[in-house]
Amino acid sequence: MVTTRICEQLGCANPVFGFSMELEVAIAVSRSGGVGIWGCTRRTPEEIESGVSHMKAELGDLPWGVDLVIPAGMPESDDRAAIEATLPAEHVAFVDAMRERHGVPDDGLPGMRSRFVRSEETARDQLAVVMDHQMPVLALGVGSPTWAVEQAHERGSLIVSLVGRPAHAESAIRAGADILVAQGTDSGGHTGPIGTFTLVPLVVEVAGGRPVLAAGGVATGRHIAASLALGADGVWIGTAFLASREAAPEPVLLEKLLAAGVTDTVISRSVSGKTFRMLRSAWSDEWAADGAPEPLKMPHQDILIGDLLGQVLRHQVAPLVHEGAGQGVAHLVAQESVATIMDRLVAEAERVLGSLGG
Ligand SMILES: Cc1cc2nc3c(=O)[nH]c(=O)nc-3n(C[C@H](O)[C@H](O)[C@H](O)COP(=O)(O)O)c2cc1C
């Protein structure tokens, strides 16, 4: 068995944390001996309430958690009209032209990014719901506001903060983080410029003895063994579960995920306004082309593109379909269950550690 002190701390059989925006993936990770983390930053308070209740009912005493993104500098209220009023005409025209070029039907409905504005108000409302439940783990990606950390601690949750630089680790510790995820540039989703191999030991150095999880490019048991060698107490994985049966991606996305090689991801601000690693597609190419406007800042970019992106996904406009994905996407070659992926990761890590005499 691969066990570290984090297993004792959380009551998990192996030190593998699995992040997913799909509830069933997170549940399956916890059932497979790891810690499933449900990313619910784009969910309404009602959806969070029902998802968390479902997770608790399914998992009983097994450890689990939720992840929210609470960046600094967001507007106070969920006021879409106020953001729309600030969108530059050049940007709106660019998005309209993209819709036209790719024949994306306008069904008048918003997408996940535009159905509410990421704001202080939504963060408070989302957090109020998760605080009503006794969560083993509250993970905070992008920002660790002290008020959120204090509330979670009062309710007995461990705070896991995702950091991309040693300085972020120091500020997360000042805010009260219990566990740090050192997330390197290889990772899918919002990411910084420092590689996982460089970042993990630097975060371990500033962690002051707190557990550190390695993230970004962890896709095989070898990566788990290497993460432990770098001083991490476990790993935090997202991309390896993207094509799983439980994630159930639509056929167009599944095909893109399974076909993607190591150079098929790009970092772009075109989705959220912050640097985000994702599958390269006509979407990222359009935004990187000569003459394309610079993406707006979060949350303005969400509102600028959110309806179009929702419609791209609803109507499966294949060239524009993409997803956040890390460089480890190169390891995805078949659709498998989460349990199969977890078993392979852990068995390979055991074998490698054993062969190294660990
Ligand atoms: C599609 C996708 C969406 C993500 N969204 C979030 C998020 O909402 N909150 C967060 O803390 N991390 C998010 N991440 C980052 C993951 O938590 C994790 O750090 C990352 O996937 C690890 O690297 P890997 O993708 O190489 O496994 C996302 C990752 C992916 C692939």
XYZ file of C-alpha atoms and ligand atoms in Angstrom:
389
model
C 0.000 0.000 0.000
C 1.112 3.562 -0.691
C 0.309 5.440 2.476
C 1.558 8.707 3.922
C 0.632 10.777 6.965
C -2.191 12.347 4.957
C -3.947 8.960 4.940
C -4.035 8.960 8.713
C -5.070 12.608 8.844
C -8.018 12.139 6.472
C -8.809 8.463 6.793
C -8.138 7.621 3.131
C -6.518 4.379 1.961
C -4.177 6.101 -0.497
C -2.870 9.661 -0.795
C -4.589 10.429 -4.096
C -6.931 13.415 -4.297
C -9.120 13.523 -7.391
C -10.586 16.831 -8.526
C -13.578 16.887 -10.838
C -16.462 19.142 -11.726
C -18.488 15.953 -12.176
C -19.961 14.766 -8.906
C -19.889 11.088 -9.862
C -16.128 11.242 -10.523
C -15.456 12.712 -7.092
C -17.660 10.063 -5.448
C -15.868 7.267 -7.328
C -12.437 8.585 -6.291
C -13.416 8.452 -2.613
C -14.905 4.975 -3.093
C -11.600 3.889 -4.660
C -9.623 4.800 -1.550
C -8.669 8.385 -2.410
C -10.283 11.717 -1.604
C -12.802 12.940 -4.177
C -13.112 16.699 -4.493
C -16.149 18.136 -6.263
C -15.392 21.393 -8.074
C -18.562 23.413 -7.692
C -17.467 26.965 -8.395
C -19.832 27.192 -11.370
C -22.812 25.716 -9.507
C -25.707 27.602 -7.953
C -26.282 27.338 -4.197
C -29.273 25.024 -4.879
C -27.137 22.713 -7.042
C -24.398 22.707 -4.403
C -26.922 21.798 -1.718
C -28.243 18.853 -3.678
C -24.764 17.707 -4.826
C -23.245 17.818 -1.374
C -26.235 16.009 0.144
C -25.856 13.306 -2.506
C -22.125 12.993 -1.855
C -22.672 12.626 1.893
C -25.367 10.014 1.406
C -23.187 8.016 -1.007
C -19.934 8.223 0.934
C -20.868 7.889 4.606
C -17.608 8.014 6.576
C -15.291 8.121 3.564
C -13.374 11.392 3.154
C -14.435 13.898 0.488
C -14.464 17.612 -0.140
C -15.647 20.467 -2.288
C -13.643 23.073 -4.163
C -14.586 26.712 -4.631
C -12.709 29.435 -6.464
C -12.812 32.760 -4.600
C -10.440 35.162 -6.361
C -9.772 38.625 -4.970
C -11.058 41.684 -6.798
C -14.417 40.351 -7.986
C -17.451 42.716 -8.121
C -19.611 42.942 -5.025
C -22.852 41.743 -6.596
C -24.150 39.255 -9.157
C -25.164 41.991 -11.592
C -24.848 40.788 -15.182
C -26.289 43.982 -16.694
C -23.608 46.054 -14.969
C -20.831 43.899 -16.480
C -22.480 43.842 -19.916
C -22.586 47.622 -19.937
C -18.768 47.700 -19.715
C -17.981 45.202 -22.509
C -15.969 46.932 -25.275
C -17.716 47.033 -28.665
C -14.614 45.521 -30.321
C -14.836 42.437 -28.096
C -18.563 41.997 -28.595
C -18.093 42.264 -32.380
C -15.266 39.670 -32.273
C -17.456 37.193 -30.392
C -20.379 37.814 -32.768
C -18.084 37.217 -35.757
C -16.831 33.961 -34.202
C -20.426 32.808 -33.806
C -21.105 33.664 -37.443
C -17.947 31.963 -38.803
C -18.670 28.708 -36.975
C -22.465 28.766 -37.359
C -23.165 28.548 -33.621
C -26.949 28.711 -33.093
C -28.095 31.437 -30.698
C -30.658 29.643 -28.538
C -30.871 32.614 -26.173
C -29.661 30.580 -23.196
C -26.590 31.286 -21.055
C -23.667 28.929 -20.451
C -22.130 27.792 -17.169
C -19.852 30.852 -17.152
C -22.539 33.431 -17.783
C -25.594 32.232 -15.864
C -24.284 34.146 -12.856
C -21.477 36.644 -12.342
C -18.558 35.479 -10.257
C -18.807 38.000 -7.408
C -18.407 38.437 -3.665
C -22.148 37.829 -3.389
C -22.092 34.465 -5.197
C -19.029 33.347 -3.226
C -20.789 34.121 0.063
C -23.961 32.311 -1.065
C -22.043 29.229 -2.272
C -19.982 29.123 0.880
C -23.040 29.466 3.115
C -24.395 26.230 1.638
C -21.203 24.215 2.005
C -20.753 25.487 5.568
C -24.100 23.955 6.516
C -22.568 20.531 5.877
C -19.769 18.981 7.883
C -17.141 18.682 5.183
C -13.862 16.917 5.774
C -12.153 19.195 3.211
C -12.807 22.630 1.737
C -10.428 23.283 -1.134
C -9.806 26.805 -2.355
C -8.425 27.252 -5.858
C -7.229 30.788 -6.761
C -7.314 32.759 -3.497
C -7.723 31.781 0.165
C -9.770 34.560 1.790
C -9.357 34.602 5.565
C -13.128 34.879 6.186
C -13.760 31.661 4.269
C -10.931 29.837 6.017
C -12.139 30.941 9.461
C -15.716 29.817 8.838
C -14.584 26.418 7.564
C -12.227 25.903 10.495
C -15.022 26.694 12.956
C -16.951 23.820 11.382
C -14.050 21.404 11.562
C -13.050 21.305 7.866
C -9.461 21.111 6.720
C -8.519 23.868 4.289
C -6.647 22.842 1.177
C -5.230 25.757 -0.819
C -4.021 25.450 -4.394
C -0.851 27.444 -5.037
C 1.277 27.987 -8.124
C 4.218 29.869 -6.592
C 6.036 29.712 -3.242
C 4.756 33.234 -2.457
C 1.159 32.010 -2.907
C 1.939 29.219 -0.444
C 3.140 31.765 2.090
C -0.024 33.856 1.781
C -2.250 30.755 1.946
C -0.475 29.728 5.161
C -1.007 33.220 6.609
C -4.721 32.854 5.747
C -4.806 29.537 7.645
C -4.364 26.761 5.031
C -3.844 23.305 6.537
C -2.728 21.504 3.366
C -1.117 22.967 0.239
C -1.527 21.768 -3.316
C 1.603 22.743 -5.261
C 0.090 22.969 -8.729
C 2.597 23.266 -11.558
C 2.112 24.749 -15.007
C 1.574 21.283 -16.547
C -1.893 21.166 -14.963
C -5.275 21.639 -16.554
C -7.420 24.611 -15.572
C -6.091 27.861 -14.069
C -2.367 27.583 -13.834
C 0.847 29.557 -13.430
C 4.220 29.478 -15.170
C 6.269 27.210 -12.832
C 6.723 23.513 -13.652
C 5.571 20.890 -11.142
C 9.057 19.411 -10.760
C 10.460 22.805 -9.777
C 7.501 23.943 -7.698
C 6.851 21.009 -5.371
C 10.160 21.067 -3.422
C 9.971 24.891 -3.167
C 6.477 24.693 -1.659
C 7.587 21.879 0.685
C 10.341 24.232 1.895
C 7.929 27.007 2.841
C 5.110 24.737 4.064
C 6.396 24.706 7.652
C 5.694 20.999 8.021
C 2.172 21.181 6.595
C 1.322 18.405 4.129
C 1.859 19.234 0.465
C 0.143 17.534 -2.481
C 1.770 17.570 -5.914
C -0.431 18.587 -8.851
C 0.086 19.186 -12.531
C 0.943 16.335 -14.860
C 0.377 13.542 -12.343
C -1.124 10.862 -14.560
C 0.693 7.593 -13.762
C 1.959 5.725 -10.729
C 5.466 6.871 -11.640
C 4.351 10.450 -11.106
C 3.005 9.510 -7.672
C 6.307 7.880 -6.713
C 8.209 10.924 -8.028
C 5.923 13.296 -6.112
C 6.703 11.495 -2.854
C 10.415 11.693 -3.716
C 10.029 15.464 -4.219
C 8.758 15.743 -0.648
C 5.008 15.707 -1.281
C 2.649 13.746 0.976
C 0.317 12.839 -1.857
C -0.999 13.948 -5.214
C -3.915 15.996 -6.545
C -5.148 14.947 -9.979
C -7.644 16.396 -12.454
C -6.809 15.587 -16.065
C -6.454 11.809 -15.612
C -10.196 11.552 -14.850
C -11.487 13.772 -17.682
C -12.235 10.889 -20.063
C -13.521 8.497 -17.409
C -16.873 6.731 -17.679
C -18.140 8.700 -14.695
C -17.106 12.024 -16.277
C -19.053 10.904 -19.359
C -17.812 13.568 -21.795
C -19.838 14.069 -24.985
C -18.450 12.007 -27.916
C -16.736 15.005 -29.602
C -14.848 15.910 -26.438
C -14.067 12.282 -25.590
C -12.493 11.824 -29.008
C -10.422 15.001 -28.614
C -9.238 13.957 -25.143
C -8.192 10.480 -26.260
C -6.481 11.790 -29.412
C -4.601 14.658 -27.718
C -0.827 14.467 -27.428
C 1.485 16.312 -25.098
C 1.656 19.428 -27.283
C -2.109 19.692 -27.789
C -2.833 21.950 -24.821
C -2.376 25.713 -24.608
C -2.544 28.311 -21.872
C -5.068 30.966 -22.794
C -7.018 33.710 -21.034
C -9.874 33.298 -23.514
C -12.185 31.333 -21.241
C -12.089 33.007 -17.844
C -9.775 36.006 -18.203
C -7.065 34.251 -16.147
C -4.392 31.929 -17.542
C -6.088 28.563 -18.093
C -4.577 25.423 -19.657
C -6.945 23.668 -22.032
C -7.135 21.553 -25.137
C -6.058 23.502 -28.179
C -9.048 24.009 -30.491
C -10.465 26.495 -32.984
C -11.578 28.419 -29.874
C -8.029 29.019 -28.585
C -6.708 29.512 -32.137
C -9.290 32.237 -32.791
C -8.257 34.115 -29.652
C -4.538 33.719 -30.435
C -4.873 34.880 -34.064
C -3.439 38.177 -35.310
C -5.983 40.925 -34.786
C -7.906 39.123 -32.035
C -8.568 41.344 -29.010
C -6.843 40.653 -25.682
C -9.247 38.688 -23.485
C -10.888 40.770 -20.763
C -10.267 40.299 -17.058
C -12.314 37.910 -14.897
C -15.335 38.092 -14.567
C -15.836 40.254 -17.707
C -14.467 37.546 -20.026
C -16.923 35.023 -18.499
C -19.829 37.266 -19.409
C -18.396 38.174 -22.831
C -18.044 34.560 -23.971
C -20.236 32.568 -21.577
C -23.394 32.417 -23.689
C -21.468 31.521 -26.864
C -19.464 28.810 -25.100
C -22.616 27.333 -23.562
C -24.202 27.205 -27.021
C -21.057 25.656 -28.547
C -21.337 22.841 -26.003
C -25.123 22.458 -26.159
C -25.079 22.258 -29.972
C -21.733 20.412 -30.132
C -20.063 22.764 -32.613
C -17.123 20.392 -32.958
C -14.197 22.690 -33.948
C -14.866 24.992 -30.972
C -15.486 22.223 -28.394
C -12.706 22.134 -25.808
C -12.129 21.562 -22.091
C -9.562 22.501 -19.474
C -6.863 19.814 -19.694
C -3.268 19.420 -18.575
C -0.245 18.078 -20.415
C -0.960 14.682 -18.842
C -3.794 14.381 -21.378
C -1.160 12.596 -23.473
C -1.609 9.582 -21.158
C -5.353 9.263 -21.878
C -5.833 6.538 -24.466
C -9.085 4.780 -23.532
C -12.270 5.443 -21.612
C -12.083 3.656 -18.256
C -13.876 3.711 -14.943
C -12.461 5.846 -12.136
C -11.864 2.658 -10.101
C -9.719 1.194 -12.895
C -7.690 4.407 -13.165
C -7.217 4.626 -9.388
C -6.232 0.972 -9.066
C -3.640 1.317 -11.824
C -2.186 4.541 -10.377
C -1.790 3.040 -6.922
C -0.513 -0.354 -8.095
C 2.096 1.255 -10.337
C 3.208 3.626 -7.584
C 3.633 0.624 -5.243
C 5.652 -1.253 -7.857
C 7.903 1.714 -8.592
C 8.457 2.552 -4.942
C 9.175 -1.129 -4.271
C 11.685 -1.288 -7.115
C 13.415 1.763 -5.673
C 13.558 0.082 -2.284
C 11.014 2.502 -0.805
C -11.314 20.997 -16.508
C -10.604 21.444 -15.264
C -11.224 22.384 -14.444
C -10.601 22.792 -13.276
N -11.274 23.658 -12.450
C -10.747 23.912 -11.223
C -11.515 24.607 -10.256
O -12.655 25.006 -10.493
N -10.959 24.813 -9.041
C -9.687 24.358 -8.736
O -9.243 24.549 -7.604
N -8.952 23.692 -9.637
C -9.449 23.439 -10.857
N -8.726 22.713 -11.757
C -7.359 22.280 -11.409
C -7.393 20.973 -10.614
O -7.869 21.213 -9.310
C -6.000 20.344 -10.494
O -5.146 21.181 -9.752
C -5.346 20.033 -11.812
O -6.240 19.379 -12.675
C -4.113 19.139 -11.549
O -3.325 18.959 -12.681
P -3.652 17.880 -13.817
O -4.764 18.490 -14.583
O -2.393 17.804 -14.596
O -4.017 16.593 -13.157
C -9.320 22.297 -12.937
C -8.707 21.350 -13.778
C -9.334 20.916 -14.933
C -8.661 19.896 -15.790
